[in-house]
Short mmCIF file of C-alpha atoms and ligand atoms in Angstrom, two decimals:
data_model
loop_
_atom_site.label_atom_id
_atom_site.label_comp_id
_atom_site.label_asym_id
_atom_site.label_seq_id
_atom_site.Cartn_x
_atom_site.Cartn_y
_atom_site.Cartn_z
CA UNK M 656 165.64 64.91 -44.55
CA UNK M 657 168.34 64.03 -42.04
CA UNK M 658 168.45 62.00 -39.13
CA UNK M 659 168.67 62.86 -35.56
CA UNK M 660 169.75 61.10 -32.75
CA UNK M 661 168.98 62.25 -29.20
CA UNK M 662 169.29 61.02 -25.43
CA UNK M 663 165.83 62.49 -24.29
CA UNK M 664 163.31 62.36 -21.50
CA UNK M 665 159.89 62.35 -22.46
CA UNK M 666 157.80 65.52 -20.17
CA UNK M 667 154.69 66.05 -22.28
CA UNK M 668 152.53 64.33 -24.85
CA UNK M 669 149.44 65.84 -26.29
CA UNK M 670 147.19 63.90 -28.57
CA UNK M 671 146.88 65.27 -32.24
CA UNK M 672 144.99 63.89 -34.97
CA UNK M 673 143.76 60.67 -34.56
CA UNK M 674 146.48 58.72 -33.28
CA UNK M 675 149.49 60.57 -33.05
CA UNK M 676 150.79 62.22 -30.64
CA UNK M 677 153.26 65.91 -29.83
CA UNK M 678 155.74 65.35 -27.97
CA UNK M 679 157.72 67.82 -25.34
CA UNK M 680 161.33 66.13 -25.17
CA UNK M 681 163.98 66.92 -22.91
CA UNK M 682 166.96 66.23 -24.42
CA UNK M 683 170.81 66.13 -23.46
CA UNK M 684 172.19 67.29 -27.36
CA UNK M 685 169.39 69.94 -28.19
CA UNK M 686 167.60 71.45 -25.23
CA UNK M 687 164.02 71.33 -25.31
CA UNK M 688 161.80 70.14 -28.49
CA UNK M 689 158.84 69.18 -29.55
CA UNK M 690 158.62 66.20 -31.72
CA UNK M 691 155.53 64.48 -33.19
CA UNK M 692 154.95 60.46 -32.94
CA UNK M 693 152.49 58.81 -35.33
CA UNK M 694 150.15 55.79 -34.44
CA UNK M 695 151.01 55.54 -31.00
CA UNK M 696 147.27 55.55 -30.18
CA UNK M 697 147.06 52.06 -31.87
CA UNK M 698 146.83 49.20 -29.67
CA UNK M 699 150.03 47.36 -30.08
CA UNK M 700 151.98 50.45 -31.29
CA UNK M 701 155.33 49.34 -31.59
CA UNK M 702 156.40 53.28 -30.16
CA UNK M 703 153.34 52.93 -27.48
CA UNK M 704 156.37 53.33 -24.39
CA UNK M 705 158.02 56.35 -25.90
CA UNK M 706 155.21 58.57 -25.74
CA UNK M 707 154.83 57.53 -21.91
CA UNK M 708 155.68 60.04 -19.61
CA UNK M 709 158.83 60.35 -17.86
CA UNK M 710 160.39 57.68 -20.44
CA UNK M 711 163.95 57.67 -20.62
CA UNK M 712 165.40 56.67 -24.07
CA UNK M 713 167.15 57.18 -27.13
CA UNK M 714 165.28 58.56 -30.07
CA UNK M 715 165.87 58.84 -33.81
CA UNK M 716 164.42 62.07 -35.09
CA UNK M 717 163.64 63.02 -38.77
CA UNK M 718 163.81 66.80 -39.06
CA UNK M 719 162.35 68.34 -41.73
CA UNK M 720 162.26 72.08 -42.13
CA UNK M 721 163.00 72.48 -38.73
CA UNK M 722 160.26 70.14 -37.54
CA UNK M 723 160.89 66.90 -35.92
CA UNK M 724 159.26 63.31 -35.90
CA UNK M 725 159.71 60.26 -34.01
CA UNK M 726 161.22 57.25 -36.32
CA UNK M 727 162.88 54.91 -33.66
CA UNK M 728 163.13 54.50 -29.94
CA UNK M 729 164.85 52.39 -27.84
CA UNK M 730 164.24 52.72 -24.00
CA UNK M 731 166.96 53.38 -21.41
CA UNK M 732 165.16 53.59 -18.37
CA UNK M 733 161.42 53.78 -17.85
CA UNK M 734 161.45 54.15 -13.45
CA UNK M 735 159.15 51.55 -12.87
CA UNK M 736 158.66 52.15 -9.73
CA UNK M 737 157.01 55.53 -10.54
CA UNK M 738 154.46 53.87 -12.52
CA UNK M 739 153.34 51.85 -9.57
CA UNK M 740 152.62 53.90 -6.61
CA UNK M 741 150.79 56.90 -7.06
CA UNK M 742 152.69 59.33 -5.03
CA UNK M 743 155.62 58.91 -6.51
CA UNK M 744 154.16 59.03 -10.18
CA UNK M 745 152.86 62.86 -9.14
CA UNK M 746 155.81 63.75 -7.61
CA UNK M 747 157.78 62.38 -11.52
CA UNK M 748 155.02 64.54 -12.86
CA UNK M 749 155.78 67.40 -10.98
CA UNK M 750 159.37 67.09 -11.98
CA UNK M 751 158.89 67.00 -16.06
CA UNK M 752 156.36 69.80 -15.45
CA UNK M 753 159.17 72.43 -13.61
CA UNK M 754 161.65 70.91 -16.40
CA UNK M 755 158.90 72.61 -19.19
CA UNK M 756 158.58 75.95 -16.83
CA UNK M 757 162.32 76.61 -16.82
CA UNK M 758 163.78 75.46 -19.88
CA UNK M 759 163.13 77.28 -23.36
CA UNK M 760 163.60 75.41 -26.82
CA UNK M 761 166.26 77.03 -28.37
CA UNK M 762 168.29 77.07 -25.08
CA UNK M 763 171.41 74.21 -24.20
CA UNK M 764 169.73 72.30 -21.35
CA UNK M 765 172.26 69.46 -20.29
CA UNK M 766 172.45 69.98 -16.90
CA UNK M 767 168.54 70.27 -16.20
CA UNK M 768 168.39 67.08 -18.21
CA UNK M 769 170.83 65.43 -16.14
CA UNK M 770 169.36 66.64 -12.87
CA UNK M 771 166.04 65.30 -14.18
CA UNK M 772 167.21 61.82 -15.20
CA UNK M 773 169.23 61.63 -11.75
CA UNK M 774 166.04 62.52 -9.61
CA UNK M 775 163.56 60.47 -10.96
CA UNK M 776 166.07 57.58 -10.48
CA UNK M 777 166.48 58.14 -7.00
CA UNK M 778 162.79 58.42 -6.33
CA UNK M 779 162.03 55.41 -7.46
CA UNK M 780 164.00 54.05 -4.07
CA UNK M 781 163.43 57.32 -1.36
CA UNK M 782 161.37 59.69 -0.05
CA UNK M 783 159.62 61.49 -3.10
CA UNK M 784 158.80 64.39 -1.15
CA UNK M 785 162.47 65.73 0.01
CA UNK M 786 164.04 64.27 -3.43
CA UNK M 787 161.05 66.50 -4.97
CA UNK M 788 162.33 69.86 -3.03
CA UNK M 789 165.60 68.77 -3.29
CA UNK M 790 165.58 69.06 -6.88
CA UNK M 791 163.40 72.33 -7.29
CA UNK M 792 165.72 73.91 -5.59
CA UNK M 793 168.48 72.58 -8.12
CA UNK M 794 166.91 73.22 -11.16
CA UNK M 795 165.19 76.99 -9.75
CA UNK M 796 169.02 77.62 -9.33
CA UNK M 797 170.46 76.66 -12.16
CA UNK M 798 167.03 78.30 -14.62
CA UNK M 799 168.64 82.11 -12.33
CA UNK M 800 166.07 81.79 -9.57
CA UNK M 801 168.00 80.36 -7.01
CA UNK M 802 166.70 80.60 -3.37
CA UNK M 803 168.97 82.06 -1.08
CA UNK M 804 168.77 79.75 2.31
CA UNK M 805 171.37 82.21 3.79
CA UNK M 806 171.24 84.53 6.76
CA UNK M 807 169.07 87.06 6.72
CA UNK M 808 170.37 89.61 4.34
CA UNK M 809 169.34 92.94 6.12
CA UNK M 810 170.77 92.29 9.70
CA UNK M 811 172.71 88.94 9.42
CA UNK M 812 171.18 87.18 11.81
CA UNK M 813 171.27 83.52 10.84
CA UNK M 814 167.89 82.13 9.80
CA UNK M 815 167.87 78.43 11.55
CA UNK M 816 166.71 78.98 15.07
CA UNK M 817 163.59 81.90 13.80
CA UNK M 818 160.00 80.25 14.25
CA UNK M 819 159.23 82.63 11.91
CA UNK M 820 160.44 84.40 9.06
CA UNK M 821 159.63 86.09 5.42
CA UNK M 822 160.31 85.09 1.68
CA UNK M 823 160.58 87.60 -0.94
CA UNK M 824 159.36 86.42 -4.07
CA UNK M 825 161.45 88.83 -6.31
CA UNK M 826 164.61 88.01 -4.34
CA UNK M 827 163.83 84.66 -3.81
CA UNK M 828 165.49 84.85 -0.29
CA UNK M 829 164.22 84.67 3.40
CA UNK M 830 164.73 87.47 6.22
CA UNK M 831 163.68 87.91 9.72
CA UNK M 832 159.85 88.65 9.92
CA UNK M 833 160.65 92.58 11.37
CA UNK M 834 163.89 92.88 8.24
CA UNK M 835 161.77 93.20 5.36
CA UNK M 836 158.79 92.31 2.92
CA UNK M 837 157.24 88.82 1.79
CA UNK M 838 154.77 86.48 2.32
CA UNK M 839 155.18 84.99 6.70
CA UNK M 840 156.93 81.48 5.97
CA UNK M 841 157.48 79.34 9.31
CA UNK M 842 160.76 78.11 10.68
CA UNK M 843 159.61 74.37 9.74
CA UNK M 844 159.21 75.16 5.85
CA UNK M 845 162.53 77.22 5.98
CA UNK M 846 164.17 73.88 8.08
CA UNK M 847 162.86 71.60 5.25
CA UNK M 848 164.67 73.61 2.72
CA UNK M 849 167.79 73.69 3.85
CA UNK M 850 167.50 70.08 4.58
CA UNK M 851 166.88 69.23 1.59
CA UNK M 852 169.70 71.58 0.52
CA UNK M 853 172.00 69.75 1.95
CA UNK M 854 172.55 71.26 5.27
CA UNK M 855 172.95 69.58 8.58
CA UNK M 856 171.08 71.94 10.91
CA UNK M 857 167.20 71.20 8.48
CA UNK M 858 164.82 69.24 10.22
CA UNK M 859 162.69 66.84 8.09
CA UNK M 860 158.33 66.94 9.44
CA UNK M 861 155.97 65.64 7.42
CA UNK M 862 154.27 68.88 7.80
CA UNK M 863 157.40 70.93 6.73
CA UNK M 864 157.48 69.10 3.40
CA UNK M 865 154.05 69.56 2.81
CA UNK M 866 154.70 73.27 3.61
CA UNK M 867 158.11 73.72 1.68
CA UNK M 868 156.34 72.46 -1.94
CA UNK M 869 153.22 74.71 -1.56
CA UNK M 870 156.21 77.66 -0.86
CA UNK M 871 157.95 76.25 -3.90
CA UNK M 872 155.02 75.87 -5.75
CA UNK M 873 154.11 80.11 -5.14
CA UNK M 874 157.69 80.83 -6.01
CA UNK M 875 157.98 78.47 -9.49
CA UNK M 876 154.23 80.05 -10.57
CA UNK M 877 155.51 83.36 -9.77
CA UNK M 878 158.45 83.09 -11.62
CA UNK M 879 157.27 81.68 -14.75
CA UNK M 880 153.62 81.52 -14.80
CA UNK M 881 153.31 78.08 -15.13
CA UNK M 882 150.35 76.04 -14.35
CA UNK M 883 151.77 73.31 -12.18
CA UNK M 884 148.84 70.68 -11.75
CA UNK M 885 150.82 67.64 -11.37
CA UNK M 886 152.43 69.47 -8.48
CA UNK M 887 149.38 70.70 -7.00
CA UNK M 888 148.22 66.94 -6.99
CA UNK M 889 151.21 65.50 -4.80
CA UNK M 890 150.87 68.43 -2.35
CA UNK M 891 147.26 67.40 -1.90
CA UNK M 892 148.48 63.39 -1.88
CA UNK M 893 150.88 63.73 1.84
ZN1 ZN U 1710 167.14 90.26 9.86
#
């Protein structure tokens, strides 16, 4: 039996047998696994915080014929702050559950791990909603479904000024509503995007946010059939 030890962030746990517990880590050294953690259902369980969701810490792993199981923990960061206000805690959710959809065990994961780790730390001090879309649209990218928040790529015409507009869901990118195929998108959602992007000319509504995760939401289901509840949630919550 050797010893294994990981930097991981903790997406998923699912309660098996009595009081254990499978875990879905996220880790920086070996992708994606799935790890189980005994007693943890035991009041006082000395483990209890590393079978929280979204915790942040270093584990010790026994593998054994390929299978893994918690020894040791020690916490690095456990985002407080998403534990005490409700929006934010679905909007951490919603970011460990597109971190399951688009990484594959087996598969080197670093920088999704790293983009997770750095998002949930800054939501924990801004806007959930925009660091939320921001980071979709990092991790969609970097999983090969990047959205293209280009120009329109039939005519050219540039995309910022169009009330509305289309998104292809097999391309992943926006045209003008008369250039193509795709469900109508407004100019607000498309504004939101880019915003969140990085791009100057976005323009941040309430309504635009609410509107760019329920596109986002479409797309990431689409994609990879994934049931995104968590999501679902915070896009009913603002
Ligand atoms: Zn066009």
């Amino acid at each position: 039996m050797d010893n294994v030890k990981v930097n991981a962030l903790m997406l998923r746990a699912v309660d098996y047998l009595e009081n254990d517990k499978i875990l879905t880590l996220l880790t920086a050294e070996r992708g994606k696994l799935t790890a189980g953690i005994k007693g943890v259902k035991k009041a006082g369980a000395k483990l209890k915080f590393a079978a929280q969701p979204f915790c942040f810490a270093e584990y010790i792993l026994a593998e054994r014929g390929g299978r893994y199981t918690v020894i040791q923990a020690s916490e690095c960061e456990s985002f407080y702050e998403l534990r005490t206000d409700i929006n934010k805690f679905y909007a951490a959710c919603a970011v460990c559950e597109a971190a399951i959809a688009l990484t594959y065990e087996g598969d080197e994961s670093g920088e999704i791990f790293s983009d997770c780790v750095r998002t949930l730390s800054t939501m924990c001090a801004s806007d959930e909603g925009l660091t939320l879309i921001g980071f979709l649209l990092s991790v969609l990218r970097k999983a090969g479904y990047g959205i293209s928040l280009n120009a329109c790529p039939a005519c050219g015409a540039s995309l910022t000024a169009a009330d509305k507009m289309r998104f292809n869901m097999d391309t992943g990118s926006f045209c003008c509503w008369d250039c193509g195929t795709g469900v109508g998108v407004s100019g607000v959602t498309y504004g939101v995007l880019r915003a969140a992007d990085g791009h100057a000319d976005g323009a941040i509504t309430d309504d635009g946010k609410k509107r760019a995760l329920k596109l986002l939401k479409e797309y990431l289901a689409y994609k990879t059939d994934a049931k995104l509840n968590s999501l679902q949630e915070f896009i009913k919550l603002i």
